[in-house]
Short mmCIF file of N, CA, C and O in Angstrom, two decimals:
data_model
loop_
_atom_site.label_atom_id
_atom_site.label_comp_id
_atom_site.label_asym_id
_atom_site.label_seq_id
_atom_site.Cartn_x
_atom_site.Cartn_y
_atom_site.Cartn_z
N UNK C 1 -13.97 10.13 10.08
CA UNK C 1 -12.83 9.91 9.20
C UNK C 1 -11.54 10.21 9.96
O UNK C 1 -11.46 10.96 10.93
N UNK C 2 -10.66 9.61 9.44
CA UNK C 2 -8.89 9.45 10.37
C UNK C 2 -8.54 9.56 9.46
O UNK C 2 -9.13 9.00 8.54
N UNK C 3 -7.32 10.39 9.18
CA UNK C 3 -6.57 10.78 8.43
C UNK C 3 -5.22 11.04 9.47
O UNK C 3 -5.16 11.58 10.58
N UNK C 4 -3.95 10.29 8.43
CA UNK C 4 -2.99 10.10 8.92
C UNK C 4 -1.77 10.68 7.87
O UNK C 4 -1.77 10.12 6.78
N UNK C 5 -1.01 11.43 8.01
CA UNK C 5 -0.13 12.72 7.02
C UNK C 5 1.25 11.84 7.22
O UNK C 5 1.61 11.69 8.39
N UNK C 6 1.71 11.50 6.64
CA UNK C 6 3.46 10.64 5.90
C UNK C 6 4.55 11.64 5.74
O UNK C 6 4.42 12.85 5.91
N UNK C 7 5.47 11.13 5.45
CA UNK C 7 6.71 11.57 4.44
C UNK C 7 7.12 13.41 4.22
O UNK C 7 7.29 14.22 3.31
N UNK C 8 7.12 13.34 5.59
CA UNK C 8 8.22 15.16 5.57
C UNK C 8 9.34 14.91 6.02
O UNK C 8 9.60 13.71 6.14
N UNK C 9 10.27 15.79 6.37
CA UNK C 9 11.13 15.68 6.64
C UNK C 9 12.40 17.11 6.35
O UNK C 9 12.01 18.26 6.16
N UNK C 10 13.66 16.78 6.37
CA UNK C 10 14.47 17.48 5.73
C UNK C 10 14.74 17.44 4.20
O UNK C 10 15.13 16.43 3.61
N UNK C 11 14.61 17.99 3.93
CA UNK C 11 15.56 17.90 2.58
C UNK C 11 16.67 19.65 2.28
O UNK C 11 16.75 20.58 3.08
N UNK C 12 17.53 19.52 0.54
CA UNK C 12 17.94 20.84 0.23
C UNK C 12 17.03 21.24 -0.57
O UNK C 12 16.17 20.48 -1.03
N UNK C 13 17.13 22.91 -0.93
CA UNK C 13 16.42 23.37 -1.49
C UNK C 13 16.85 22.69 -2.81
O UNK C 13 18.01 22.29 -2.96
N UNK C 14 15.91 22.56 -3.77
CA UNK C 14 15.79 21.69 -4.96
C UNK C 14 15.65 20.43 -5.13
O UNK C 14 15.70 19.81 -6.19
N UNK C 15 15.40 19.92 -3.72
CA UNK C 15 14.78 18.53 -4.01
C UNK C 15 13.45 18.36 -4.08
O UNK C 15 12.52 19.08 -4.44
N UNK C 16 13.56 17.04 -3.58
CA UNK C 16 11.94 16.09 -3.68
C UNK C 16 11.48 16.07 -2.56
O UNK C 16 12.38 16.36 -1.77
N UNK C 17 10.08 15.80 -1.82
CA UNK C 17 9.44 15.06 -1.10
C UNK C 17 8.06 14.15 -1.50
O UNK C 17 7.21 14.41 -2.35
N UNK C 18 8.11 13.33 -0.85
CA UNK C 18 6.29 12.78 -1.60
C UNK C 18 5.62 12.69 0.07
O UNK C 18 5.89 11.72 0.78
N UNK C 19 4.89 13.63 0.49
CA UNK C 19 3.59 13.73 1.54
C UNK C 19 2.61 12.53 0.88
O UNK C 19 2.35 12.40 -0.32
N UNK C 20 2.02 11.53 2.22
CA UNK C 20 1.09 10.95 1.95
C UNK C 20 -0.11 10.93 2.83
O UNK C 20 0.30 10.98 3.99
N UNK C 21 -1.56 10.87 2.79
CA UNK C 21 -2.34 10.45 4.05
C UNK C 21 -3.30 9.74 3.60
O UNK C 21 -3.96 9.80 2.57
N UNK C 22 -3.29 8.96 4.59
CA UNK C 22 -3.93 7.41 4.14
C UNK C 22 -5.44 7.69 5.13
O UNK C 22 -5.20 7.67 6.34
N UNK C 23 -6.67 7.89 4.83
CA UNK C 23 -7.65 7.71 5.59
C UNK C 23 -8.14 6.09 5.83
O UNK C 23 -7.88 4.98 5.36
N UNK C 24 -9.17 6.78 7.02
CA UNK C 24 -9.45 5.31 6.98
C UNK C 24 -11.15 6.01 7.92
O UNK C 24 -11.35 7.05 8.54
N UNK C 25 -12.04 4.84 7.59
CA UNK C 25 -13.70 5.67 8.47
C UNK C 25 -14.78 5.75 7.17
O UNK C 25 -15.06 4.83 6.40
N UNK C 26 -15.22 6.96 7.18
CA UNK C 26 -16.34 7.37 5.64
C UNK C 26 -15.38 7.10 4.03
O UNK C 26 -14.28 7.39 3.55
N UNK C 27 -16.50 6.45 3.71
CA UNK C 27 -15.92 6.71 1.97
C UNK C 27 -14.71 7.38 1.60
O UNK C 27 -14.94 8.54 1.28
N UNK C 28 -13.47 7.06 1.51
CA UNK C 28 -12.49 8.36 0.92
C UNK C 28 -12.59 8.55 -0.04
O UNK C 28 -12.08 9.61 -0.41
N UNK C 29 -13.28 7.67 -1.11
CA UNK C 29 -13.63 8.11 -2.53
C UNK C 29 -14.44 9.59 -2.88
O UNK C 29 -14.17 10.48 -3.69
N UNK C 30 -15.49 9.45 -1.97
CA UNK C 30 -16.68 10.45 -1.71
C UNK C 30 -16.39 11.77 -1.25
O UNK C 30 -17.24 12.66 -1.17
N UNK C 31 -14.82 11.93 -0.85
CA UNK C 31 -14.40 13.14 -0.34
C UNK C 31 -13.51 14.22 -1.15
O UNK C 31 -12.71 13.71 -1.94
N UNK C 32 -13.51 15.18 -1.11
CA UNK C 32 -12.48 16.15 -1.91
C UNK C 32 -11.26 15.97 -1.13
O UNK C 32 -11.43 15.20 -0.18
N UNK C 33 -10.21 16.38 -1.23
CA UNK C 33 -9.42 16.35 -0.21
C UNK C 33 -8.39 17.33 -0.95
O UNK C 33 -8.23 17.69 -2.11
N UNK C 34 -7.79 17.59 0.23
CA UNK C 34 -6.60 19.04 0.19
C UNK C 34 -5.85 19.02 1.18
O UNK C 34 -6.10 18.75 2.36
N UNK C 35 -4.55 19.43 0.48
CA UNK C 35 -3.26 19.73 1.45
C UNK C 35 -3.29 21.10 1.84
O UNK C 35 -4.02 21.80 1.14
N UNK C 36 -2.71 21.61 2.72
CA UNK C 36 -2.54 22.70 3.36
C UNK C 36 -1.47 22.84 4.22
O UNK C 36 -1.31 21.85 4.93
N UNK C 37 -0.60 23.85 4.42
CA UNK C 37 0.44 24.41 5.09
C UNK C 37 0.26 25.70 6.08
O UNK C 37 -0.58 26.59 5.98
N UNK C 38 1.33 25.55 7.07
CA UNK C 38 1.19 26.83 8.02
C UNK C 38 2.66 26.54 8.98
O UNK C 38 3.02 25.75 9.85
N UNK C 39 3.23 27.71 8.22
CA UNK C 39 4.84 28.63 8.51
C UNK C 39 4.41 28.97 9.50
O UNK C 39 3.28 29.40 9.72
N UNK C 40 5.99 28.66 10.83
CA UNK C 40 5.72 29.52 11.92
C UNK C 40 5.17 30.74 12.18
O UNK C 40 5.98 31.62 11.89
N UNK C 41 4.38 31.07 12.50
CA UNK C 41 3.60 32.30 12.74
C UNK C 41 2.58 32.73 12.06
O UNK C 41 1.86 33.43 12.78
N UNK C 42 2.15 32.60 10.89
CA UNK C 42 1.67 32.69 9.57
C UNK C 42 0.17 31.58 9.83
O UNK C 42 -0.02 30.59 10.54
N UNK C 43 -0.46 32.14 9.13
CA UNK C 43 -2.23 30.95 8.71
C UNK C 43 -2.08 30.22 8.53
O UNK C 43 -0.89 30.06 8.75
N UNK C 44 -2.53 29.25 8.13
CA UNK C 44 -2.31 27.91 7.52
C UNK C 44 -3.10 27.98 6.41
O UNK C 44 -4.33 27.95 6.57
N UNK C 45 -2.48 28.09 4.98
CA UNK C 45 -2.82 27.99 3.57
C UNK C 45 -3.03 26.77 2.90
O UNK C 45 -2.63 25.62 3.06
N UNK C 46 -4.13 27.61 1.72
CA UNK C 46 -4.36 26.21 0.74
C UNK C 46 -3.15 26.36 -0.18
O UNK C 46 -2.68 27.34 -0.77
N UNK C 47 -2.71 24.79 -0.09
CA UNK C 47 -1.64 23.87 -1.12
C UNK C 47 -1.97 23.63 -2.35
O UNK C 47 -1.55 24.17 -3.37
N UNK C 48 -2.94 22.58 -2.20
CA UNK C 48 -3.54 21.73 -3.61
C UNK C 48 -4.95 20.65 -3.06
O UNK C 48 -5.16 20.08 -1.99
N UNK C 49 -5.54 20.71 -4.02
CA UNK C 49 -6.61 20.19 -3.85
C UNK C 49 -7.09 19.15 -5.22
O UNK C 49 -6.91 19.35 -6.42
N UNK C 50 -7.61 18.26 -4.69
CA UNK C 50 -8.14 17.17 -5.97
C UNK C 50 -9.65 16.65 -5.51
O UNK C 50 -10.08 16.04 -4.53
N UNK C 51 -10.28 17.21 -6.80
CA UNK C 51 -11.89 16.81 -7.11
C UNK C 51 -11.98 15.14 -6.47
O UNK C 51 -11.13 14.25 -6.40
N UNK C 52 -13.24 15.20 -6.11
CA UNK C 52 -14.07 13.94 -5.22
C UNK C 52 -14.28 13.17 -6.51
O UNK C 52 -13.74 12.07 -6.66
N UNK C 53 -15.02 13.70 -7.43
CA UNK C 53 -15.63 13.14 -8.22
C UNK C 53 -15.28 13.23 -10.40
O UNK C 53 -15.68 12.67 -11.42
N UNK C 54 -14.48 14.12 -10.06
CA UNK C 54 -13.85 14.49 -11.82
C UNK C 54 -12.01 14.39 -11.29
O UNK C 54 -11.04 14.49 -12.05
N UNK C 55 -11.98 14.24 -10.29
CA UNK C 55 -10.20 13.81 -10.26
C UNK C 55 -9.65 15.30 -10.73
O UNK C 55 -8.45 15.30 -11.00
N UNK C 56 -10.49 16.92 -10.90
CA UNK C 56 -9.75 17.91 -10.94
C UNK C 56 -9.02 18.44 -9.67
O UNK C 56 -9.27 18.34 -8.47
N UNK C 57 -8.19 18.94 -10.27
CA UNK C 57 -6.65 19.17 -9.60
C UNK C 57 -6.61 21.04 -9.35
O UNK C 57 -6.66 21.85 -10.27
N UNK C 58 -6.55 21.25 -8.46
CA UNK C 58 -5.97 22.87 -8.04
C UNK C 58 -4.69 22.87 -6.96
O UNK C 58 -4.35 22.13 -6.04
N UNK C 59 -4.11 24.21 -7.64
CA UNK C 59 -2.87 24.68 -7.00
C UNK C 59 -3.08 26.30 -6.57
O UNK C 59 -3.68 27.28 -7.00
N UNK C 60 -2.29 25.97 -5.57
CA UNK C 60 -2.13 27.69 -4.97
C UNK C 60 -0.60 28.06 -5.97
O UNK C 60 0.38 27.42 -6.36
N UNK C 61 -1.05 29.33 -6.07
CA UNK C 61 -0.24 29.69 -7.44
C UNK C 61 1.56 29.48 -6.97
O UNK C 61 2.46 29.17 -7.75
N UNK C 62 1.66 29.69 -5.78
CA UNK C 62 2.90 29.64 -5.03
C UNK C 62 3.86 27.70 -5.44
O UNK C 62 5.01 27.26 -5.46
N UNK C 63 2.83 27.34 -5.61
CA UNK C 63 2.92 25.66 -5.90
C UNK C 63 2.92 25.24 -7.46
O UNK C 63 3.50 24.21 -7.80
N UNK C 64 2.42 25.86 -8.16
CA UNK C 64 2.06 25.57 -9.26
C UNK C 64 3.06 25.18 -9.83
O UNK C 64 4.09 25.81 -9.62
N UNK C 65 3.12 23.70 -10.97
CA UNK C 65 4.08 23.38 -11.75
C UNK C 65 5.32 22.64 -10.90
O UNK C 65 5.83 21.65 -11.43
N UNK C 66 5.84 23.11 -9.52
CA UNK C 66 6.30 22.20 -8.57
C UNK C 66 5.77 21.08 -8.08
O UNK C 66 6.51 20.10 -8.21
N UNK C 67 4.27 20.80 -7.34
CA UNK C 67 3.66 20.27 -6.75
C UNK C 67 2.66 19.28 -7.70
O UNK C 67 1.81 19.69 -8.49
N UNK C 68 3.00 17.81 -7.38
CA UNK C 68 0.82 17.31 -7.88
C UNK C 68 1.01 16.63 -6.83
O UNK C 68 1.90 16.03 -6.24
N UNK C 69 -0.58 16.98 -6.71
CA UNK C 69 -1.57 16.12 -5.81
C UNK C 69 -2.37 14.96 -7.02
O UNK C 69 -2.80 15.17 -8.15
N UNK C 70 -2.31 13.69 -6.17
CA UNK C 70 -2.83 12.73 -6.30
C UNK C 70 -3.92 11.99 -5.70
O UNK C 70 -4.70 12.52 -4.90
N UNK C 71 -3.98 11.06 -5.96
CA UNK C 71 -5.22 10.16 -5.34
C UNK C 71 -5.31 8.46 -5.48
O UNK C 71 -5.01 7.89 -6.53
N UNK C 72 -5.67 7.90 -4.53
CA UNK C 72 -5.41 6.08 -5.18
C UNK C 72 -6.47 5.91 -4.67
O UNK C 72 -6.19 5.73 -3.49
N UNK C 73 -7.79 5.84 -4.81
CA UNK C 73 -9.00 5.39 -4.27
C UNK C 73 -9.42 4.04 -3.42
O UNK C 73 -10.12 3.77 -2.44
N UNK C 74 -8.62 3.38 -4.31
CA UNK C 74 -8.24 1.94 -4.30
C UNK C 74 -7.55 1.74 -2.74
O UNK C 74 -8.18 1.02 -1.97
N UNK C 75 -6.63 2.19 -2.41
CA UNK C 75 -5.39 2.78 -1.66
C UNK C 75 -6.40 3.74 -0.45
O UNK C 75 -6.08 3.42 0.70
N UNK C 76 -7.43 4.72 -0.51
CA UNK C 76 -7.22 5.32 0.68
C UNK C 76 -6.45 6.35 0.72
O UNK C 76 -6.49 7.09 1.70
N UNK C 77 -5.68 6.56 -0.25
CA UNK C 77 -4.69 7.29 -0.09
C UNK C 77 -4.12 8.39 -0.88
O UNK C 77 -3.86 8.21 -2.07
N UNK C 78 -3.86 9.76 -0.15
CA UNK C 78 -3.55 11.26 -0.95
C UNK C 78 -2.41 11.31 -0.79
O UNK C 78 -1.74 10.71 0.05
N UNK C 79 -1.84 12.59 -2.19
CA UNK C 79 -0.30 12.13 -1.90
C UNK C 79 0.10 13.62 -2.43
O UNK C 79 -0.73 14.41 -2.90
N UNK C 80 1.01 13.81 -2.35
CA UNK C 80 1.64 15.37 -2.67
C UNK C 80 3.23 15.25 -3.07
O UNK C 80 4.13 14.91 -2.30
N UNK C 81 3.35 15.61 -4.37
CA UNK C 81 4.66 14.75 -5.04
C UNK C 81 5.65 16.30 -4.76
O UNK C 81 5.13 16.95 -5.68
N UNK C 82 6.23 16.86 -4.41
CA UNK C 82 6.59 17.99 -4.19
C UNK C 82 8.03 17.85 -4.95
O UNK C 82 8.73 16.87 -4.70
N UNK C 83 8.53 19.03 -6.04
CA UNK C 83 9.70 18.80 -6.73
C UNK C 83 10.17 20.14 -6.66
O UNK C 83 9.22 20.82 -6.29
N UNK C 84 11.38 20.99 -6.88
CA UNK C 84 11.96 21.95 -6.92
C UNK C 84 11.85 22.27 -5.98
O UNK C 84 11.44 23.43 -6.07
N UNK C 85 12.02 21.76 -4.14
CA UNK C 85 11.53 22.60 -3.42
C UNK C 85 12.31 23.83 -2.73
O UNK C 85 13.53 23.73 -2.75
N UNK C 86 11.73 25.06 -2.08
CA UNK C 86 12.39 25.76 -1.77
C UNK C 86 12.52 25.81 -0.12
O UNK C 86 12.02 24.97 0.62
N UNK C 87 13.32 26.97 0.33
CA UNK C 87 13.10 27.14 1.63
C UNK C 87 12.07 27.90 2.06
O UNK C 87 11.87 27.99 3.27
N UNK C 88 11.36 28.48 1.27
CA UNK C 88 9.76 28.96 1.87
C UNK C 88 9.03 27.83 1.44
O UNK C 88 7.87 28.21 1.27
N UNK C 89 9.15 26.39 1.11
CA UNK C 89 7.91 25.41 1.63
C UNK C 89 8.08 24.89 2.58
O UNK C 89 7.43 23.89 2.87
N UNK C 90 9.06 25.44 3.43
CA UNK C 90 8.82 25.05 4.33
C UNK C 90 8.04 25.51 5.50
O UNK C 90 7.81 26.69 5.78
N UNK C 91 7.50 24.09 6.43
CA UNK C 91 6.21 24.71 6.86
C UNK C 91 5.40 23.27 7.50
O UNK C 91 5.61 22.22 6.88
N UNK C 92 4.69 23.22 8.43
CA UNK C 92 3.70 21.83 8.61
C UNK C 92 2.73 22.19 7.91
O UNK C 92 2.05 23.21 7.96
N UNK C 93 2.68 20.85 6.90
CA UNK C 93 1.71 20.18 5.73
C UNK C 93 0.80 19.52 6.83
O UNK C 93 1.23 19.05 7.89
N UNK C 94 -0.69 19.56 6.38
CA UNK C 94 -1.92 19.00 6.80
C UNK C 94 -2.89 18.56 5.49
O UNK C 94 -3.27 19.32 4.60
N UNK C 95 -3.24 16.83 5.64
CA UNK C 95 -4.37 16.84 4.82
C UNK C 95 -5.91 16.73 4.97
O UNK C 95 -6.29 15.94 5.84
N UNK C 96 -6.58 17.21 4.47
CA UNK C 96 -7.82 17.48 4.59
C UNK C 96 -8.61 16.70 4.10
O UNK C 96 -8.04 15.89 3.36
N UNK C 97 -10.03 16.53 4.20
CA UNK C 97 -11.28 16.22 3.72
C UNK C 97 -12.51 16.94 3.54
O UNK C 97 -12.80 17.64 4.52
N UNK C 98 -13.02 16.98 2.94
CA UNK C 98 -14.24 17.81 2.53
C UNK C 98 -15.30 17.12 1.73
O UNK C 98 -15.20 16.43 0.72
N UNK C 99 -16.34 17.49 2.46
CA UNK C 99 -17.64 17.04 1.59
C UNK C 99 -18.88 17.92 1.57
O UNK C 99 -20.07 17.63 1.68
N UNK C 100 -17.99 19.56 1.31
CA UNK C 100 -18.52 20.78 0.89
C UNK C 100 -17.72 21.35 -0.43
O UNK C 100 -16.87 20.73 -1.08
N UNK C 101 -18.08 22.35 -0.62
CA UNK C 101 -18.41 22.57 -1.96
C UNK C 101 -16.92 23.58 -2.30
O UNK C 101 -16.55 23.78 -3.45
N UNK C 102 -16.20 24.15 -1.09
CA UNK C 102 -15.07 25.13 -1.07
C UNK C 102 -14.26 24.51 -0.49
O UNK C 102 -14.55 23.70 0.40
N UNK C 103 -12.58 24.88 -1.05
CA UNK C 103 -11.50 24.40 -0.62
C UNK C 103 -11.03 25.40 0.65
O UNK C 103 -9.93 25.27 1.18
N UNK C 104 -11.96 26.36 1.07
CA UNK C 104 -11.48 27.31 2.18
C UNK C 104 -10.50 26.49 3.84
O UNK C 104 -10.71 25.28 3.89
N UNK C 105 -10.02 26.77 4.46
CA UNK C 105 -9.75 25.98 5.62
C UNK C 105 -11.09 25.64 5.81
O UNK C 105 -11.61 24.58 5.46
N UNK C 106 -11.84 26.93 6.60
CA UNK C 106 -12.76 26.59 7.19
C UNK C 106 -14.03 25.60 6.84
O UNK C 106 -14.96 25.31 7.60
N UNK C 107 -13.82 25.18 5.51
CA UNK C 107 -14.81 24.05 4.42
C UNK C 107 -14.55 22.77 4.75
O UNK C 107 -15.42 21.91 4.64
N UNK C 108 -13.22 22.48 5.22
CA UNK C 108 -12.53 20.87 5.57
C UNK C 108 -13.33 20.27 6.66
O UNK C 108 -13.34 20.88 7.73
N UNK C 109 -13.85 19.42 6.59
CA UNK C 109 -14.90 18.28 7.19
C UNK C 109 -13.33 17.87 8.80
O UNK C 109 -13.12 18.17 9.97
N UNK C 110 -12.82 17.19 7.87
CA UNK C 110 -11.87 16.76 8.55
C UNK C 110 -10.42 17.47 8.64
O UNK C 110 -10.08 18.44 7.96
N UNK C 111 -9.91 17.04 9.25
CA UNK C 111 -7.99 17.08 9.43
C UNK C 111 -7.17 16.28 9.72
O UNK C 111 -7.10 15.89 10.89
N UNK C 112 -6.24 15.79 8.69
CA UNK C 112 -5.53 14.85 9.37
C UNK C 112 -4.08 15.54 10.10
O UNK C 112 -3.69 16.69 9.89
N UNK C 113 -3.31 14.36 11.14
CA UNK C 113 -2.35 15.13 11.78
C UNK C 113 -0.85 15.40 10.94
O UNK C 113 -0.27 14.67 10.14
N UNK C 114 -0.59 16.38 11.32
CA UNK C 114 0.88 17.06 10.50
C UNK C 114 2.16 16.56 10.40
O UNK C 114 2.60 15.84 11.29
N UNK C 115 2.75 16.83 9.52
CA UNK C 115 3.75 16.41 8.74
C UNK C 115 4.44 17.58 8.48
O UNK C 115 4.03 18.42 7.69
N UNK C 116 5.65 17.70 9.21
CA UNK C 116 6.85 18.34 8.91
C UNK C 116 7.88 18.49 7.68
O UNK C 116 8.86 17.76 7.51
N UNK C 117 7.43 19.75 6.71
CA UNK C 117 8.67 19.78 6.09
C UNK C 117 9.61 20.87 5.92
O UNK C 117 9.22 21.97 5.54
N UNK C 118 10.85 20.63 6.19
CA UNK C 118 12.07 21.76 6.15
C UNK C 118 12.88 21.48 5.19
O UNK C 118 13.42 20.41 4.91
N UNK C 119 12.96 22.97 4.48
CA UNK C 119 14.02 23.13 3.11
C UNK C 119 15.17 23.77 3.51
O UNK C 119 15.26 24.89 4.00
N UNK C 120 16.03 22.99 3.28
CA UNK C 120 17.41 23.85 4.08
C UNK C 120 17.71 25.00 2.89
O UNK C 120 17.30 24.90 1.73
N UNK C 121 18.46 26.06 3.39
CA UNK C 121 19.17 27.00 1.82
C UNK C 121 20.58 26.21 1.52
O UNK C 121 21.30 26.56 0.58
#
C-alpha cells in the first residue's frame, strides 16, 4: 500500500485546513486508517481514526469537536477537515493504515509520507 498525505501548510490560529491521503495498492476499503502527528521533539501521536468496516470515528481528546476524519472509498481517499486551529497543532501530520485491531503507532500496517502543518499565533 502507498499512501500519499495532501494539504498542510500555513495557516492563523483559528482557521481551517483539510489534510488528504489518497492510497493506492491493497483494498483501501479493507483498511482502518488514522492520522497522526509529531511536534518537534515530541512522539508522534494518535489524531483520529475511522473504522474499516462501521465508518466509526475516534479522536484524541486534544482534537475533539475541532477535527473529522473522513473517508471516500470510492475515492481512495482519507481526509482530516481540521477547524479552530491552534498553534499547538502544529506539527507533521502522517496517514496511516491498519489491518490490526489497535490504533497504537506501532499497529499501523502502513505510513504514508508527511504533511506539514503550522499555526501561526
Amino acid at each position: 500500500v502507498q499512501l500519499q498525505a495532501s494539504g498542510g501548510g500555513l495557516v492563523q490560529a483559528g482557521g481551517s485546513l483539510r489534510l488528504s491521503c489518497t492510497a493506492s495498492g491493497r483494498t483501501f476499503s479493507s483498511a482502518g486508517m488514522g492520522w497522526f502527528r509529531q511536534a518537534p521533539g515530541k512522539e508522534r501521536d494518535f489524531v483520529a481514526a475511522i473504522n474499516r468496516s462501521t465508518g466509526s470515528t475516534y479522536y484524541a481528546d486534544s482534537v475533539k469537536g475541532r477535527f473529522t476524519i473522513s473517508r471516500d472509498n470510492a475515492k481512495n481517499t482519507l481526509y482530516l477537515q481540521m477547524n479552530s486551529l491552534k498553534p499547538e497543532d502544529t506539527a507533521t501530520y502522517y496517514c496511516a493504515a491498519t489491518w490490526r485491531s489497535s490504533w497504537s503507532v506501532g499497529d499501523m500496517n502502513y505510513w504514508g509520507k508527511r504533511t506539514l502543518v503550522t499555526v501561526s499565533s
